[in-house]
Short mmCIF file of C-alpha atoms and ligand atoms in Angstrom, two decimals:
data_model
loop_
_atom_site.label_atom_id
_atom_site.label_comp_id
_atom_site.label_asym_id
_atom_site.label_seq_id
_atom_site.Cartn_x
_atom_site.Cartn_y
_atom_site.Cartn_z
CA MET A 1 -25.20 11.95 10.66
CA THR A 2 -25.75 8.26 11.10
CA GLU A 3 -23.35 5.40 11.03
CA SER A 4 -24.73 2.23 9.62
CA ASN A 5 -23.95 -1.19 11.02
CA ASN A 6 -20.33 -1.82 11.79
CA LEU A 7 -20.05 -5.40 10.69
CA THR A 8 -16.35 -5.12 10.20
CA THR A 9 -15.48 -3.71 13.57
CA GLN A 10 -13.70 -6.31 15.59
CA PRO A 11 -11.88 -5.88 18.85
CA LEU A 12 -8.13 -6.14 18.63
CA GLN A 13 -6.98 -9.70 19.22
CA THR A 14 -3.37 -9.96 20.25
CA HIS A 15 -3.09 -13.55 19.12
CA GLU A 16 -4.17 -12.50 15.65
CA ILE A 17 -0.88 -10.67 15.27
CA PHE A 18 1.64 -12.13 17.69
CA ASP A 19 2.81 -15.62 18.26
CA THR A 20 1.89 -16.29 21.87
CA VAL A 21 4.00 -19.41 22.25
CA ARG A 22 7.48 -18.53 21.04
CA THR A 23 9.69 -15.64 22.06
CA PHE A 24 12.50 -14.15 20.00
CA ALA A 25 14.98 -15.99 22.21
CA ASP A 26 13.22 -19.28 21.40
CA LEU A 27 13.94 -18.63 17.75
CA GLY A 28 17.64 -18.97 18.43
CA LEU A 29 18.76 -15.43 17.69
CA PRO A 30 22.15 -14.09 18.67
CA GLU A 31 22.32 -11.90 21.73
CA PRO A 32 23.04 -8.52 20.05
CA LEU A 33 19.89 -8.89 17.98
CA LEU A 34 17.82 -9.85 21.02
CA ARG A 35 19.06 -6.70 22.72
CA GLY A 36 18.16 -4.58 19.71
CA LEU A 37 14.65 -6.07 19.64
CA ALA A 38 14.23 -5.46 23.36
CA ASP A 39 15.37 -1.84 22.93
CA LEU A 40 12.64 -1.37 20.37
CA GLY A 41 10.05 -2.88 22.67
CA PHE A 42 9.40 -5.88 20.43
CA GLU A 43 8.27 -8.39 22.99
CA ARG A 44 7.04 -11.24 20.86
CA PRO A 45 7.45 -12.22 17.24
CA THR A 46 4.50 -11.79 14.95
CA HIS A 47 3.18 -14.92 13.23
CA ILE A 48 5.11 -14.35 10.03
CA GLN A 49 8.28 -13.69 12.05
CA ALA A 50 7.84 -16.77 14.22
CA GLN A 51 7.41 -18.92 11.13
CA LEU A 52 9.79 -17.34 8.66
CA ILE A 53 12.78 -16.66 10.91
CA PRO A 54 13.63 -20.31 11.82
CA ILE A 55 13.32 -21.43 8.20
CA ALA A 56 15.51 -18.60 6.96
CA LEU A 57 18.01 -19.24 9.75
CA ALA A 58 18.22 -22.82 8.49
CA GLY A 59 19.36 -21.43 5.15
CA LYS A 60 16.26 -22.06 3.07
CA ASP A 61 14.71 -19.85 0.44
CA CYS A 62 11.31 -18.46 1.49
CA LEU A 63 8.21 -17.05 -0.08
CA GLY A 64 6.31 -15.34 2.72
CA GLN A 65 2.87 -13.87 2.63
CA ALA A 66 1.27 -12.00 5.53
CA LYS A 67 -1.06 -9.09 6.04
CA THR A 68 0.22 -5.54 5.88
CA GLY A 69 1.49 -4.25 9.17
CA THR A 70 2.51 -7.64 10.52
CA GLY A 71 6.26 -7.07 10.60
CA LYS A 72 7.51 -8.59 7.37
CA THR A 73 10.51 -6.27 7.36
CA ALA A 74 11.84 -7.75 10.60
CA ALA A 75 10.81 -11.23 9.37
CA PHE A 76 13.40 -11.12 6.60
CA GLY A 77 15.75 -8.62 8.30
CA ILE A 78 16.32 -10.53 11.54
CA PRO A 79 17.54 -13.83 10.06
CA LEU A 80 19.58 -11.97 7.50
CA MET A 81 21.37 -9.97 10.18
CA ALA A 82 21.76 -13.06 12.33
CA LYS A 83 23.54 -14.93 9.55
CA ILE A 84 25.60 -12.34 7.73
CA PRO A 85 29.24 -12.28 8.85
CA ALA A 86 30.65 -8.91 9.89
CA ASP A 87 33.30 -9.08 7.15
CA ALA A 88 30.85 -9.80 4.35
CA ALA A 89 31.00 -6.52 2.43
CA PHE A 90 27.99 -6.22 0.08
CA GLY A 91 26.73 -9.53 1.45
CA ALA A 92 23.01 -8.80 1.27
CA LEU A 93 20.86 -7.01 -1.29
CA ILE A 94 17.31 -6.02 -0.39
CA LEU A 95 15.21 -4.69 -3.26
CA VAL A 96 12.16 -2.53 -2.66
CA PRO A 97 9.85 -0.65 -5.07
CA THR A 98 10.11 2.93 -3.78
CA ARG A 99 12.67 5.33 -2.38
CA GLU A 100 10.67 5.94 0.76
CA LEU A 101 10.51 2.25 1.44
CA ALA A 102 14.27 1.89 0.93
CA ILE A 103 14.84 4.53 3.61
CA GLN A 104 12.28 2.99 5.95
CA VAL A 105 13.51 -0.60 5.61
CA ALA A 106 17.12 0.48 6.09
CA LYS A 107 16.12 2.43 9.20
CA GLU A 108 14.20 -0.50 10.69
CA LEU A 109 17.11 -2.88 10.13
CA HIS A 110 19.50 -0.29 11.48
CA ASP A 111 17.39 0.01 14.63
CA ILE A 112 17.02 -3.74 15.17
CA GLY A 113 20.68 -4.34 14.38
CA ARG A 114 22.14 -1.44 16.36
CA HIS A 115 24.20 -3.76 18.58
CA THR A 116 25.44 -5.95 15.74
CA GLY A 117 27.87 -3.49 14.19
CA LEU A 118 26.43 -4.17 10.74
CA HIS A 119 26.26 -1.33 8.24
CA ILE A 120 23.12 -0.87 6.26
CA VAL A 121 22.91 1.61 3.41
CA PRO A 122 19.84 2.65 1.46
CA VAL A 123 20.36 3.56 -2.20
CA TYR A 124 17.69 5.08 -4.38
CA GLY A 125 17.13 7.33 -7.31
CA GLY A 126 16.58 11.02 -6.74
CA GLN A 127 19.56 11.31 -4.36
CA ARG A 128 22.81 12.33 -6.01
CA ILE A 129 25.09 9.38 -6.61
CA ASP A 130 28.09 11.23 -5.17
CA GLN A 131 26.27 11.44 -1.83
CA GLN A 132 25.93 7.65 -1.81
CA VAL A 133 29.52 6.89 -2.86
CA PRO A 134 31.24 7.52 0.52
CA LYS A 135 28.69 5.28 2.24
CA LEU A 136 29.33 2.51 -0.25
CA GLN A 137 33.07 2.90 0.14
CA ARG A 138 32.71 1.92 3.78
CA LYS A 139 31.77 -1.51 2.43
CA PRO A 140 28.40 -1.97 4.11
CA GLN A 141 27.18 -5.49 4.60
CA ILE A 142 23.57 -4.74 3.66
CA ILE A 143 22.25 -2.66 0.77
CA VAL A 144 18.58 -1.68 0.58
CA GLY A 145 17.77 -0.23 -2.80
CA THR A 146 15.40 0.50 -5.61
CA PRO A 147 16.16 -1.52 -8.77
CA GLY A 148 17.09 1.36 -11.04
CA ARG A 149 19.68 2.81 -8.68
CA VAL A 150 21.12 -0.59 -7.81
CA MET A 151 21.75 -1.30 -11.49
CA ASP A 152 23.20 2.13 -12.00
CA LEU A 153 25.61 1.71 -9.09
CA ARG A 154 26.67 -1.69 -10.29
CA GLU A 155 27.45 -0.34 -13.73
CA ARG A 156 29.64 2.30 -12.11
CA ARG A 157 31.39 -0.51 -10.22
CA LEU A 158 30.31 0.95 -6.90
CA LEU A 159 28.12 -1.97 -5.91
CA PRO A 160 29.60 -5.38 -6.68
CA TYR A 161 27.36 -8.46 -6.82
CA ASP A 162 30.11 -11.03 -6.31
CA ASN A 163 29.68 -11.38 -2.56
CA ILE A 164 25.91 -11.34 -2.37
CA ARG A 165 24.76 -14.30 -0.30
CA PHE A 166 21.32 -13.01 0.62
CA ALA A 167 18.80 -11.46 -1.73
CA VAL A 168 15.42 -10.13 -0.62
CA LEU A 169 12.49 -8.80 -2.59
CA ASP A 170 10.08 -6.86 -0.38
CA GLU A 171 6.61 -6.28 -1.90
CA VAL A 172 7.38 -9.10 -4.28
CA ASP A 173 4.18 -8.83 -6.27
CA ARG A 174 5.03 -5.27 -7.14
CA MET A 175 8.65 -6.12 -7.87
CA LEU A 176 7.75 -8.86 -10.33
CA ASP A 177 5.00 -6.78 -11.83
CA ILE A 178 5.53 -5.73 -15.40
CA GLY A 179 7.14 -2.41 -14.44
CA PHE A 180 10.07 -3.91 -12.56
CA ARG A 181 10.19 -7.42 -13.98
CA ASP A 182 13.08 -6.89 -16.39
CA ASP A 183 15.15 -5.01 -13.83
CA ILE A 184 14.71 -7.78 -11.32
CA ARG A 185 15.65 -10.40 -13.91
CA LYS A 186 18.82 -8.44 -14.68
CA ILE A 187 19.76 -7.94 -11.06
CA LEU A 188 19.02 -11.40 -9.70
CA GLY A 189 20.36 -12.96 -12.89
CA GLY A 190 23.59 -10.98 -12.48
CA ILE A 191 24.41 -12.43 -9.05
CA PRO A 192 27.07 -15.08 -9.72
CA LYS A 193 26.24 -17.59 -6.99
CA HIS A 194 22.61 -18.36 -6.00
CA PRO A 195 22.09 -16.38 -2.82
CA GLN A 196 19.70 -17.43 -0.11
CA THR A 197 16.61 -15.68 -1.38
CA LEU A 198 13.64 -14.37 0.63
CA PHE A 199 10.54 -12.93 -1.01
CA VAL A 200 7.70 -11.33 0.97
CA SER A 201 4.44 -9.58 0.23
CA ALA A 202 0.93 -9.06 1.53
CA THR A 203 -0.55 -10.27 -1.71
CA ILE A 204 0.84 -12.79 -4.17
CA SER A 205 -1.18 -13.78 -7.22
CA PRO A 206 -0.69 -17.24 -8.80
CA GLU A 207 1.10 -15.70 -11.82
CA ILE A 208 3.47 -13.79 -9.60
CA GLU A 209 4.10 -16.87 -7.52
CA LYS A 210 5.01 -18.80 -10.67
CA LEU A 211 7.46 -16.08 -11.65
CA ALA A 212 8.83 -15.85 -8.14
CA ARG A 213 9.55 -19.54 -8.01
CA GLN A 214 11.91 -19.21 -10.97
CA TYR A 215 14.24 -17.32 -8.65
CA LEU A 216 13.82 -19.52 -5.58
CA HIS A 217 15.58 -22.79 -4.86
CA GLU A 218 13.25 -25.34 -3.24
CA PRO A 219 11.50 -22.59 -1.30
CA GLU A 220 9.33 -22.93 1.75
CA LYS A 221 6.10 -21.08 1.25
CA ILE A 222 4.77 -19.43 4.40
CA VAL A 223 1.30 -17.99 4.40
CA THR A 224 -0.02 -16.53 7.62
CA VAL A 225 -3.18 -15.03 6.15
CA ALA A 226 -6.01 -16.46 8.13
CA LYS A 227 -9.51 -15.81 6.82
CA SER A 228 -8.96 -12.37 5.58
CA LEU A 229 -6.26 -10.52 3.76
CA THR A 230 -7.36 -7.26 5.18
CA VAL A 231 -6.24 -5.80 8.43
CA SER A 232 -8.95 -6.76 10.84
CA GLN A 233 -8.66 -3.67 12.97
CA VAL A 234 -9.37 -1.28 10.14
CA ARG A 235 -12.93 -0.08 10.36
CA GLN A 236 -13.91 0.24 6.74
CA SER A 237 -16.85 1.99 5.22
CA TYR A 238 -17.80 3.58 1.93
CA VAL A 239 -19.54 6.84 1.17
CA ALA A 240 -21.70 6.96 -1.95
CA VAL A 241 -21.03 10.15 -3.82
CA GLU A 242 -21.52 11.62 -7.30
CA PRO A 243 -18.27 12.30 -9.13
CA TRP A 244 -18.80 16.07 -9.13
CA ASP A 245 -19.27 16.08 -5.35
CA LYS A 246 -16.14 14.20 -4.39
CA ARG A 247 -13.95 17.12 -3.29
CA LYS A 248 -16.78 18.66 -1.37
CA MET A 249 -17.54 15.36 0.33
CA LEU A 250 -13.90 14.83 1.27
CA LEU A 251 -13.78 18.25 2.85
CA HIS A 252 -17.06 17.60 4.63
CA ILE A 253 -15.80 14.31 6.10
CA LEU A 254 -12.48 15.79 7.20
CA LYS A 255 -14.23 18.66 8.90
CA ALA A 256 -16.96 16.54 10.45
CA GLU A 257 -14.64 13.89 11.81
CA THR A 258 -11.41 15.81 12.42
CA PRO A 259 -9.27 12.70 12.08
CA GLU A 260 -5.73 12.87 13.46
CA LEU A 261 -3.38 11.86 10.69
CA THR A 262 -5.00 11.06 7.39
CA VAL A 263 -3.68 9.77 4.09
CA VAL A 264 -5.93 10.46 1.11
CA PHE A 265 -5.21 8.26 -1.90
CA CYS A 266 -5.93 9.49 -5.42
CA ARG A 267 -5.53 7.67 -8.68
CA THR A 268 -3.53 10.25 -10.61
CA LYS A 269 -0.87 12.81 -9.83
CA ARG A 270 -3.08 15.52 -11.27
CA THR A 271 -5.90 14.63 -8.89
CA VAL A 272 -3.40 14.67 -6.01
CA ASP A 273 -2.51 18.25 -6.88
CA ILE A 274 -6.09 19.36 -7.43
CA VAL A 275 -7.35 17.83 -4.22
CA THR A 276 -4.43 19.19 -2.17
CA GLU A 277 -5.00 22.67 -3.45
CA TYR A 278 -8.73 22.46 -2.79
CA LEU A 279 -8.21 21.32 0.79
CA GLN A 280 -5.58 23.98 1.45
CA LYS A 281 -7.92 26.63 0.12
CA HIS A 282 -10.51 25.45 2.61
CA GLY A 283 -8.27 25.60 5.63
CA ILE A 284 -7.00 22.02 5.82
CA ASP A 285 -3.29 21.40 6.41
CA ALA A 286 -2.89 19.22 3.34
CA HIS A 287 0.33 18.18 1.64
CA ALA A 288 0.81 16.42 -1.68
CA MET A 289 3.05 13.50 -2.45
CA HIS A 290 3.56 11.85 -5.82
CA GLY A 291 6.27 10.58 -8.08
CA ASP A 292 6.72 13.77 -10.09
CA MET A 293 7.83 15.76 -7.07
CA TYR A 294 11.46 16.39 -6.36
CA GLN A 295 12.98 13.90 -3.95
CA ARG A 296 13.90 16.63 -1.50
CA LYS A 297 10.31 17.75 -1.31
CA ARG A 298 9.11 14.15 -0.90
CA ASP A 299 11.60 13.62 1.91
CA LYS A 300 10.42 16.77 3.61
CA VAL A 301 6.79 15.66 3.46
CA MET A 302 7.74 12.22 4.79
CA ASP A 303 9.67 13.79 7.67
CA LYS A 304 6.68 15.91 8.57
CA LEU A 305 4.47 12.88 8.35
CA ARG A 306 6.73 10.89 10.66
CA GLU A 307 6.98 13.72 13.16
CA GLY A 308 3.21 13.82 13.23
CA SER A 309 3.23 17.50 12.35
CA LEU A 310 1.14 17.05 9.29
CA GLY A 311 -2.61 16.80 9.08
CA VAL A 312 -3.52 15.34 5.72
CA LEU A 313 -1.26 13.69 3.17
CA VAL A 314 -2.74 13.49 -0.29
CA ALA A 315 -0.88 10.82 -2.21
CA SER A 316 -0.70 8.69 -5.28
CA ASP A 317 -0.18 4.95 -4.87
CA LEU A 318 3.52 5.58 -4.53
CA ALA A 319 2.76 5.87 -0.83
CA SER A 320 0.54 2.80 -0.61
CA ARG A 321 3.37 0.31 -0.65
CA GLY A 322 4.90 -0.80 2.58
CA LEU A 323 5.23 2.62 4.15
CA ASP A 324 5.11 2.30 7.87
CA VAL A 325 4.31 5.53 9.61
CA ASP A 326 3.07 5.35 13.16
CA ASP A 327 -0.27 6.80 14.00
CA ILE A 328 -1.86 7.15 10.60
CA SER A 329 -5.37 7.08 11.95
CA HIS A 330 -7.36 7.35 8.74
CA VAL A 331 -7.03 6.34 5.13
CA VAL A 332 -9.38 7.83 2.57
CA ASN A 333 -9.72 6.32 -0.88
CA TYR A 334 -10.61 9.48 -2.77
CA ASP A 335 -10.59 7.31 -5.89
CA LEU A 336 -11.19 3.60 -5.61
CA PRO A 337 -8.21 1.82 -7.12
CA ASP A 338 -8.85 -0.26 -10.24
CA ASP A 339 -6.95 -3.13 -8.74
CA PRO A 340 -8.62 -4.45 -5.58
CA GLU A 341 -5.23 -5.51 -4.22
CA VAL A 342 -4.13 -1.89 -4.17
CA TYR A 343 -7.03 -1.24 -1.82
CA ILE A 344 -5.59 -3.74 0.65
CA HIS A 345 -2.18 -2.07 0.51
CA ARG A 346 -3.69 1.36 0.94
CA ILE A 347 -5.78 0.60 4.00
CA GLY A 348 -2.80 -1.26 5.42
CA ARG A 349 -1.14 2.13 5.98
CA THR A 350 -3.29 2.48 9.07
CA ALA A 351 -3.76 0.04 11.94
CA ARG A 352 -0.04 -0.80 11.97
CA ALA A 353 1.17 -3.46 14.37
CA GLY A 354 -2.07 -3.94 16.18
CA ARG A 355 -3.38 -0.41 16.45
CA GLU A 356 -6.80 0.57 15.18
CA GLY A 357 -7.55 2.50 12.05
CA VAL A 358 -10.34 3.79 9.90
CA ALA A 359 -10.69 3.60 6.13
CA TRP A 360 -13.27 5.46 4.12
CA SER A 361 -13.82 5.06 0.39
CA LEU A 362 -15.64 7.51 -1.86
CA VAL A 363 -17.63 5.36 -4.25
CA CYS A 364 -19.43 6.68 -7.34
CA PRO A 365 -22.68 5.18 -8.59
CA ASP A 366 -20.98 3.29 -11.43
CA GLN A 367 -18.41 1.65 -9.14
CA GLY A 368 -20.59 -1.00 -7.52
CA ASP A 369 -18.76 -3.81 -9.26
CA LEU A 370 -15.36 -2.55 -8.20
CA LEU A 371 -16.51 -2.25 -4.60
CA SER A 372 -17.81 -5.81 -4.75
CA ALA A 373 -14.50 -7.05 -6.14
CA ILE A 374 -12.70 -5.37 -3.26
CA GLU A 375 -15.09 -6.90 -0.74
CA GLN A 376 -14.46 -10.28 -2.27
CA LEU A 377 -10.69 -10.02 -2.08
CA ALA A 378 -10.70 -8.49 1.39
CA ASN A 379 -13.28 -11.03 2.47
CA VAL A 380 -15.24 -8.39 4.26
CA GLU A 381 -18.52 -6.61 3.80
CA ILE A 382 -17.90 -2.89 3.64
CA PRO A 383 -20.87 -1.02 5.10
CA SER A 384 -22.07 2.28 3.81
CA ARG A 385 -21.66 5.46 5.77
CA ARG A 386 -24.02 8.36 5.18
CA PHE A 387 -23.54 11.98 5.98
CA GLU A 388 -27.09 13.30 6.25
CA ASP A 389 -25.94 16.88 6.66
CA PHE A 390 -23.97 16.85 3.44
CA ALA A 391 -25.58 19.07 0.84
CA PRO A 392 -24.94 17.56 -2.59
CA GLY A 393 -23.98 19.95 -5.37
CA GLN A 394 -26.15 20.55 -8.37
CA VAL A 395 -26.22 17.84 -10.95
CA PRO A 396 -24.38 19.24 -13.98
CA ALA A 397 -26.84 20.15 -16.69
CA GLU A 398 -25.34 17.77 -19.23
CA VAL A 399 -25.58 14.86 -16.84
CA ALA A 400 -29.12 15.76 -15.81
CA ALA A 401 -30.23 15.94 -19.45
CA HIS A 402 -28.57 12.67 -20.19
CA ARG A 403 -30.12 10.93 -17.24
CA GLU A 404 -33.54 12.19 -18.16
CA LEU A 405 -33.11 10.92 -21.67
CA ALA A 406 -31.94 7.55 -20.39
CA GLU A 407 -34.89 7.34 -18.03
CA ARG A 408 -37.32 8.13 -20.81
CA ARG A 409 -35.77 5.62 -23.15
CA LYS A 410 -35.77 3.03 -20.41
CA ALA A 411 -39.45 3.59 -19.77
CA GLU A 412 -40.13 3.23 -23.46
CA SER A 413 -38.10 0.13 -23.83
CA ASP A 414 -39.65 -1.36 -20.72
CA ASP A 415 -42.96 -0.70 -22.41
CA SER A 416 -41.91 -2.51 -25.48
CA LYS A 417 -40.51 -5.28 -23.32
CA SER A 418 -37.06 -4.65 -24.73
CA ARG A 419 -34.33 -4.84 -22.09
CA ASP A 420 -31.50 -3.47 -24.12
CA ILE A 421 -30.68 -0.69 -21.67
CA VAL A 422 -26.98 -0.49 -22.33
CA SER A 423 -27.34 0.49 -25.93
CA VAL A 424 -29.68 3.37 -25.27
CA THR A 425 -27.44 4.95 -22.66
CA LYS A 426 -24.33 4.66 -24.77
CA VAL A 427 -22.56 7.95 -25.35
CA ASP A 428 -19.72 9.01 -27.47
CA PRO A 429 -16.63 8.03 -25.47
CA ALA A 430 -14.63 10.66 -27.31
CA ASP A 431 -16.67 13.29 -25.59
CA ALA A 432 -15.34 12.78 -22.07
CA SER A 433 -15.03 16.49 -21.53
CA ARG A 434 -18.78 16.80 -21.12
CA PHE A 435 -18.69 14.81 -17.93
CA PRO A 436 -17.17 16.00 -14.71
CA GLY A 437 -14.14 14.05 -13.63
CA GLY A 438 -13.97 12.48 -17.06
CA LEU A 439 -16.55 9.94 -15.93
CA VAL A 440 -18.46 8.92 -19.01
CA PRO A 441 -21.55 6.85 -18.30
CA THR A 442 -21.19 4.00 -20.77
CA ALA A 443 -23.64 1.85 -18.91
CA PRO A 444 -26.44 2.48 -16.44
CA PRO A 445 -25.33 2.53 -12.84
CA PRO A 446 -25.30 -1.02 -11.55
CA ARG A 447 -28.44 -1.40 -9.59
CA ARG A 448 -26.62 -3.28 -6.87
CA LEU A 449 -25.05 -0.24 -5.29
CA GLY A 450 -28.27 1.69 -5.12
CA GLY A 451 -30.00 -1.33 -3.62
CA ARG A 452 -27.23 -1.79 -1.10
CA VAL A 453 -27.26 1.76 0.05
CA ALA A 454 -30.95 1.43 0.79
CA THR A 455 -30.90 -1.97 2.46
CA ARG A 456 -27.75 -1.47 4.48
CA ARG A 457 -29.07 1.49 6.35
CA ARG A 458 -30.55 0.66 9.67
P1 ADP B 501 4.72 -5.13 6.89
O1 ADP B 501 5.95 -5.06 6.05
O2 ADP B 501 4.29 -6.53 7.18
O3 ADP B 501 3.59 -4.32 6.34
P2 ADP B 501 6.33 -3.73 8.82
O4 ADP B 501 7.52 -4.58 8.72
O5 ADP B 501 6.40 -2.41 8.16
O6 ADP B 501 5.03 -4.50 8.32
O7 ADP B 501 6.01 -3.54 10.38
C1 ADP B 501 4.94 -2.80 10.86
C2 ADP B 501 5.24 -2.19 12.21
O8 ADP B 501 5.30 -3.20 13.19
C3 ADP B 501 6.59 -1.49 12.26
O9 ADP B 501 6.41 -0.27 12.97
C4 ADP B 501 7.46 -2.42 13.07
O10 ADP B 501 8.46 -1.72 13.76
C5 ADP B 501 6.45 -3.05 14.00
N1 ADP B 501 6.82 -4.42 14.42
C6 ADP B 501 7.33 -5.39 13.66
N2 ADP B 501 7.51 -6.51 14.37
C7 ADP B 501 7.10 -6.27 15.63
C8 ADP B 501 7.05 -7.03 16.82
N3 ADP B 501 7.42 -8.30 16.86
N4 ADP B 501 6.56 -6.43 17.93
C9 ADP B 501 6.17 -5.14 17.90
N5 ADP B 501 6.19 -4.34 16.81
C10 ADP B 501 6.63 -4.89 15.67
MG1 MG B 502 6.53 -4.15 4.36
#
């Protein structure tokens, strides 16, 4: 087994994450919050915290962008808790895209604010409403919720909007994405008086920013992304693999490397189930997590993950957003995501708050362009990693026949000086079943990947 160059490996630089000039006390925070932060061992604010907190304390709307794992939760949570009066029932509404994130954000704020006497309640679908009612009847100051459940509770008159003076969207690009956009419009539009509004995310596209600004009043935009959007302490590499060999390769890597706590990301729920079952069958302590599972089961898996008593979590992108679990040492992209930004979110699950992490991506021969797009966004060159002792499976007969045909045609067309390669390798897209993993070669593999694999090796 050889590891190629490690261009992306950089030593951890404290100043890349933390503000080395200001302390939390310098930011003018009330004493109970300073005590809470000290209890948690937060010594210095991160860059986004040092920049966002004073602006938010001054009452301004903010649009904040910073890498994953840089403490954006505390960046909006601290000023909010500093400013909200103890008698402001339902004074702050924090919206997040997933149930797990609602629980996590509520917990983090609860921990930081433990000496403030503020009540923070997470609300999310999947949990029975009657379990949430008593908590809401205690008139918490801060609600952290998923949009669907928030709207539901408001309709039942359990969650009034009249007193909301702070609104937060975490993972704002996801929240203003097509899936949630209408819900957000309804919720934010339903708040009678413009609340102080804080939006944060690791990635914000120009379209999303335009949308976001419709909800913000003369916002300050804070961007603490230096050169790269990616977490610099994640050692990234890719493994070239044929689609029919992916499961086998995953198993091979997990056995060869015995990583501590690994999250494997798959594109579909079905793949999550298939991969989990395969790993279990081969002696790996793998657990699945995706949106079709019952909430209770998801909670159980998350608990195990947090306790560190779980080896491998196989997950859909549900888990790629904002989840902060200590000590995830490895992230594996079993499927590359179509959207390069999702890659950034996924690998951000490791290397939290300055620790180191490893990310591997399984890349099929036809995914060279996607890999390049990811490299461009992450502003990093992802080196290839080869496992010399991996024995590839047999090329399925259909694929072999097809490749041979394509080769022959290519040779012929090269002869006749025709370069129309794409048309000769075209296959009937309706016939996806003939190709493993549903991967239908509609074009020859981009030569770039093959070339890179060869040239990158040292
Ligand atoms: P983000 O939302 O930017 O991805 P999180 O808010 O989830 O990041 O924070 C990542 C981790 O860093 C959490 O475990 C959090 O408790 C920790 N953290 C946040 N701020 C600090 C700080 N100033 N010092 C030390 N750890 C911090
Ligand atoms: Mg976050």
